[in-house]
């Protein structure tokens, strides 16, 4: 999975334009960036409006969210923004020069660390139980390989107990990647947005799949398609006992539908009376309502998880 996605020159994310193959909340509507801009503004206020205010986007794609954020925040904040994209692909030619481009997050971030649909592409292993009950890594041909490592076995015991006939996806690599990214934050907010699942409802056969040209395809690790698996969101920041969604240790875990509504994104249709007094305004409002409905659809993008982990400030949401 690592070679297929990130090998220099040949990996899917290094070579291809991700937006040509799948659609994220960032691509779905500018309302998403506007909502994130409101969240960034709240964090800025909580930090006392520092200069500069960092916004670091890990797994930035081609920088679409950062470009949109630069235009969506208030003018005073725009002047103080220091924008950094973290991505393994080469810097896009069209990217504004004031957006830094790095292969790893900078240290000492004061502001907001974003990871929107990044962790689902952090490589992981699949595991199965063999006929003797030994948990083994699953090879790409579906056969069992070596027994799992001690660290992976401990993660599975805590977060994804494996029954016979099931396939589990070991999320330890995602946990470590997330914790490493959060560790670069001196003060502010770390926000992870991704599709995922919780311990109480792990999919029995896993979620690994592929995407190419906007269509779902078999997850063949040949570098020709996106490879993605849902994130075990509760393992990123262990929740309080008995609460799988809600206030987590060091953060808040909620659905995108709730988060966006708290940030002013609503799918409510505009009043029909507006069509008589301002037809053009009505059409614009109707289009925005449609975009908001897609972003908050609980069976689609609205079902994504948001994990907010503040560092040195209170929760902004």
Coordinates of N, CA and C in Angstrom, one line a residue, residues 143-264:
X143 N -4.0 -14.7 1.0 CA -3.6 -15.8 1.9 C -2.9 -15.2 3.2
X144 N -2.9 -16.0 4.3 CA -2.2 -15.5 5.5 C -0.7 -15.6 5.4
X145 N -0.1 -14.5 6.0 CA 1.4 -14.5 6.0 C 1.9 -14.7 7.4
X146 N 2.9 -13.8 7.8 CA 3.5 -14.0 9.1 C 2.6 -13.6 10.2
X147 N 2.8 -14.1 11.4 CA 2.1 -13.7 12.6 C 2.3 -12.2 12.8
X148 N 1.3 -11.5 13.4 CA 1.4 -10.1 13.6 C 2.4 -9.8 14.7
X149 N 2.9 -8.6 14.7 CA 3.9 -8.1 15.7 C 3.2 -7.9 17.0
X150 N 4.1 -7.8 18.0 CA 3.5 -7.6 19.4 C 2.7 -6.3 19.4
X151 N 3.2 -5.2 18.8 CA 2.5 -3.9 18.9 C 1.2 -4.0 18.2
X152 N 1.1 -4.6 17.0 CA -0.1 -4.7 16.3 C -1.1 -5.6 17.0
X153 N -0.6 -6.7 17.7 CA -1.4 -7.6 18.5 C -2.1 -6.8 19.6
X154 N -1.3 -6.0 20.3 CA -1.8 -5.2 21.4 C -2.9 -4.2 20.9
X155 N -2.6 -3.6 19.7 CA -3.6 -2.6 19.2 C -4.9 -3.4 18.9
X156 N -4.8 -4.5 18.2 CA -6.0 -5.3 17.9 C -6.8 -5.7 19.1
X157 N -6.1 -6.1 20.2 CA -6.8 -6.5 21.4 C -7.6 -5.4 22.0
X158 N -7.0 -4.2 21.9 CA -7.7 -3.0 22.5 C -8.8 -2.5 21.6
X159 N -8.6 -2.4 20.3 CA -9.4 -1.7 19.4 C -10.2 -2.5 18.4
X160 N -9.7 -3.7 18.0 CA -10.4 -4.4 17.0 C -10.3 -5.9 17.2
X161 N -10.9 -6.4 18.3 CA -10.9 -7.9 18.5 C -11.4 -8.7 17.3
X162 N -10.6 -9.6 16.9 CA -10.8 -10.3 15.6 C -11.5 -11.7 15.8
X163 N -12.7 -11.8 15.2 CA -13.4 -13.1 15.3 C -13.0 -14.0 14.1
X164 N -13.1 -15.3 14.2 CA -12.8 -16.2 13.1 C -13.6 -15.8 11.8
X165 N -13.0 -15.8 10.7 CA -13.6 -15.4 9.4 C -13.7 -14.0 9.1
X166 N -13.2 -13.1 10.1 CA -13.2 -11.7 9.8 C -11.9 -11.2 9.3
X167 N -11.9 -10.0 8.8 CA -10.7 -9.3 8.4 C -10.6 -8.0 9.1
X168 N -9.5 -7.7 9.8 CA -9.3 -6.4 10.5 C -8.2 -5.6 9.8
X169 N -8.3 -4.3 10.0 CA -7.3 -3.4 9.5 C -6.6 -2.7 10.7
X170 N -5.3 -2.9 10.8 CA -4.6 -2.5 12.0 C -4.3 -1.0 11.9
X171 N -4.9 -0.3 12.8 CA -4.9 1.2 12.7 C -3.7 1.8 13.5
X172 N -2.8 1.0 14.0 CA -1.7 1.6 14.7 C -0.9 2.6 13.9
X173 N -0.7 2.3 12.7 CA 0.1 3.3 11.8 C -0.6 4.6 11.7
X174 N -1.9 4.6 11.7 CA -2.7 5.9 11.7 C -2.6 6.6 13.0
X175 N -2.7 5.9 14.1 CA -2.6 6.5 15.4 C -1.2 7.2 15.6
X176 N -0.2 6.5 15.2 CA 1.2 7.1 15.3 C 1.4 8.3 14.4
X177 N 0.8 8.2 13.2 CA 1.0 9.3 12.3 C 0.2 10.5 12.8
X178 N -1.0 10.3 13.4 CA -1.7 11.4 13.9 C -1.1 12.0 15.1
X179 N -0.6 11.2 16.0 CA 0.1 11.7 17.2 C 1.4 12.5 16.9
X180 N 2.1 12.0 15.9 CA 3.3 12.7 15.4 C 2.9 14.1 14.9
X181 N 1.8 14.2 14.1 CA 1.4 15.5 13.6 C 1.0 16.4 14.7
X182 N 0.2 15.9 15.6 CA -0.3 16.7 16.7 C 0.8 17.2 17.6
X183 N 1.9 16.4 17.7 CA 3.0 16.8 18.5 C 3.7 18.1 18.0
X184 N 3.5 18.4 16.7 CA 4.1 19.6 16.2 C 3.4 20.9 16.6
X185 N 2.2 20.7 17.2 CA 1.4 21.9 17.6 C 1.7 22.4 19.0
X186 N 2.2 23.6 19.0 CA 2.6 24.2 20.3 C 1.3 24.7 21.0
X187 N 0.5 25.4 20.3 CA -0.8 25.9 20.9 C -1.8 26.0 19.7
X188 N -3.0 25.7 20.0 CA -4.0 25.8 19.0 C -4.9 24.6 18.9
X189 N -5.3 24.2 17.7 CA -6.2 23.1 17.5 C -5.7 22.2 16.4
X190 N -5.8 20.9 16.6 CA -5.6 19.8 15.6 C -7.0 19.3 15.2
X191 N -7.3 19.3 13.9 CA -8.5 18.8 13.4 C -8.3 17.7 12.4
X192 N -8.9 16.5 12.7 CA -8.9 15.4 11.8 C -10.3 15.2 11.3
X193 N -10.5 15.2 9.9 CA -11.8 15.0 9.3 C -11.6 13.7 8.4
X194 N -12.4 12.7 8.6 CA -12.3 11.5 7.8 C -13.5 10.6 8.0
X195 N -13.6 9.6 7.1 CA -14.6 8.6 7.3 C -14.1 7.5 8.1
X196 N -14.9 6.9 8.9 CA -14.3 5.9 9.8 C -15.4 5.1 10.5
X197 N -15.0 4.5 11.6 CA -15.9 3.6 12.4 C -15.4 3.6 13.8
X198 N -16.2 3.0 14.7 CA -15.9 2.9 16.1 C -15.9 1.4 16.5
X199 N -15.3 1.2 17.7 CA -15.1 -0.2 18.2 C -16.4 -1.0 18.2
X200 N -17.5 -0.3 18.5 CA -18.8 -1.0 18.6 C -19.4 -1.4 17.3
X201 N -18.8 -0.9 16.2 CA -19.4 -1.3 14.9 C -18.3 -1.4 13.8
X202 N -17.2 -2.2 14.1 CA -16.2 -2.4 13.1 C -16.8 -3.3 12.0
X203 N -16.4 -3.0 10.7 CA -16.9 -3.8 9.6 C -16.2 -5.2 9.6
X204 N -17.0 -6.3 9.6 CA -16.4 -7.6 9.8 C -15.4 -8.0 8.7
X205 N -15.5 -7.4 7.5 CA -14.5 -7.8 6.4 C -13.6 -6.6 6.0
X206 N -13.6 -5.6 6.9 CA -12.7 -4.4 6.6 C -13.4 -3.5 5.6
X207 N -12.6 -2.5 5.2 CA -13.1 -1.4 4.3 C -12.2 -1.1 3.2
X208 N -11.1 -1.7 3.1 CA -10.1 -1.4 2.0 C -10.7 -1.5 0.7
X209 N -10.5 -0.4 -0.1 CA -11.1 -0.3 -1.5 C -10.2 0.6 -2.3
X210 N -10.5 0.6 -3.6 CA -9.8 1.5 -4.5 C -10.7 2.5 -5.2
X211 N -10.2 3.6 -5.8 CA -10.9 4.5 -6.6 C -10.1 4.9 -7.8
X212 N -10.7 5.0 -8.9 CA -10.0 5.4 -10.1 C -11.1 6.1 -11.0
X213 N -10.8 7.3 -11.4 CA -11.6 8.1 -12.3 C -13.0 8.3 -11.8
X214 N -13.1 8.4 -10.4 CA -14.4 8.6 -9.8 C -15.3 7.4 -9.6
X215 N -14.7 6.2 -9.8 CA -15.4 5.0 -9.7 C -14.7 4.1 -8.7
X216 N -15.5 3.3 -7.9 CA -14.9 2.3 -7.0 C -14.4 1.1 -7.8
X217 N -13.1 0.7 -7.5 CA -12.5 -0.4 -8.1 C -11.8 -1.3 -7.1
X218 N -11.5 -2.6 -7.5 CA -10.8 -3.4 -6.5 C -9.5 -2.8 -6.0
X219 N -9.1 -3.0 -4.8 CA -7.9 -2.4 -4.2 C -6.6 -3.1 -4.6
X220 N -6.3 -3.0 -5.8 CA -5.0 -3.6 -6.3 C -3.9 -2.6 -6.1
X221 N -2.8 -3.1 -5.4 CA -1.7 -2.1 -5.0 C -0.7 -2.0 -6.1
X222 N -1.1 -1.5 -7.3 CA -0.2 -1.4 -8.4 C 0.1 0.0 -8.8
X223 N -0.3 1.0 -8.0 CA -0.1 2.4 -8.2 C -1.0 3.0 -9.2
X224 N -2.0 2.3 -9.7 CA -2.9 2.8 -10.7 C -4.2 3.3 -10.1
X225 N -4.4 3.2 -8.8 CA -5.7 3.6 -8.2 C -5.4 4.1 -6.8
X226 N -6.3 4.9 -6.3 CA -6.3 5.3 -4.8 C -6.6 4.0 -4.0
X227 N -5.9 3.9 -2.9 CA -6.2 2.8 -1.9 C -6.6 3.5 -0.6
X228 N -7.7 3.1 -0.1 CA -8.2 3.8 1.1 C -9.0 2.9 2.0
X229 N -8.8 3.1 3.3 CA -9.5 2.3 4.3 C -10.0 3.2 5.4
X230 N -11.2 3.0 5.9 CA -11.8 3.8 6.9 C -10.9 3.8 8.1
X231 N -11.0 4.9 8.9 CA -10.2 5.1 10.1 C -10.9 4.7 11.3
X232 N -10.1 4.0 12.2 CA -10.7 3.6 13.5 C -10.6 4.9 14.4
X233 N -11.6 5.7 14.3 CA -11.5 7.1 14.8 C -11.3 7.1 16.4
X234 N -12.0 6.1 17.1 CA -11.9 6.1 18.5 C -10.5 5.8 19.0
X235 N -9.7 5.1 18.2 CA -8.3 4.8 18.7 C -7.4 6.0 18.6
X236 N -7.7 7.0 17.8 CA -6.8 8.2 17.6 C -6.7 8.9 19.0
X237 N -7.8 9.0 19.7 CA -7.8 9.7 21.0 C -8.8 9.0 21.9
X238 N -8.3 8.0 22.6 CA -9.2 7.1 23.4 C -10.3 7.9 24.1
X239 N -11.6 7.5 23.9 CA -12.7 8.2 24.5 C -12.9 7.8 26.0
X240 N -13.6 8.6 26.7 CA -13.9 8.2 28.1 C -14.7 6.9 28.1
X241 N -14.5 6.1 29.2 CA -15.2 4.8 29.3 C -16.7 5.0 29.1
X242 N -17.3 4.2 28.2 CA -18.7 4.2 28.0 C -19.2 5.2 27.1
X243 N -18.3 6.0 26.4 CA -18.7 7.0 25.5 C -17.9 6.9 24.2
X244 N -18.5 6.3 23.2 CA -17.8 6.1 21.9 C -17.8 7.3 21.0
X245 N -18.8 8.2 21.2 CA -18.8 9.5 20.5 C -19.2 10.5 21.5
X246 N -18.4 11.6 21.4 CA -18.7 12.7 22.4 C -17.3 13.3 22.8
X247 N -17.3 13.6 24.1 CA -16.1 14.2 24.7 C -15.0 13.1 24.8
X248 N -13.9 13.2 24.1 CA -12.8 12.2 24.2 C -11.7 12.7 25.0
X249 N -10.8 11.8 25.4 CA -9.6 12.2 26.1 C -8.8 13.2 25.3
X250 N -8.7 14.5 25.7 CA -8.0 15.5 25.0 C -8.7 16.0 23.8
X251 N -9.9 15.7 23.5 CA -10.6 16.2 22.3 C -12.0 15.9 22.3
X252 N -12.6 16.2 21.1 CA -14.1 16.0 20.9 C -14.2 15.3 19.6
X253 N -15.1 14.2 19.6 CA -15.3 13.4 18.4 C -16.8 13.5 18.1
X254 N -17.1 14.0 16.9 CA -18.5 14.2 16.5 C -18.6 14.0 15.0
X255 N -19.8 14.0 14.5 CA -20.0 13.8 13.0 C -19.9 15.1 12.3
X256 N -19.6 15.1 11.0 CA -19.5 16.3 10.3 C -20.8 17.1 10.2
X257 N -21.9 16.3 10.2 CA -23.2 17.0 10.1 C -23.4 17.9 11.3
X258 N -23.0 17.5 12.5 CA -23.1 18.3 13.7 C -22.1 19.4 13.7
X259 N -20.9 19.1 13.3 CA -19.8 20.1 13.3 C -20.2 21.3 12.3
X260 N -20.6 21.0 11.1 CA -20.9 22.0 10.2 C -22.1 22.8 10.6
X261 N -23.1 22.2 11.1 CA -24.2 23.0 11.6 C -23.8 23.9 12.7
X262 N -22.9 23.5 13.6 CA -22.4 24.4 14.7 C -21.6 25.5 14.1
X263 N -21.1 25.4 12.9 CA -20.3 26.4 12.2 C -21.2 27.2 11.2
X264 N -22.5 27.0 11.2 CA -23.4 27.8 10.4 C -23.7 27.3 9.0

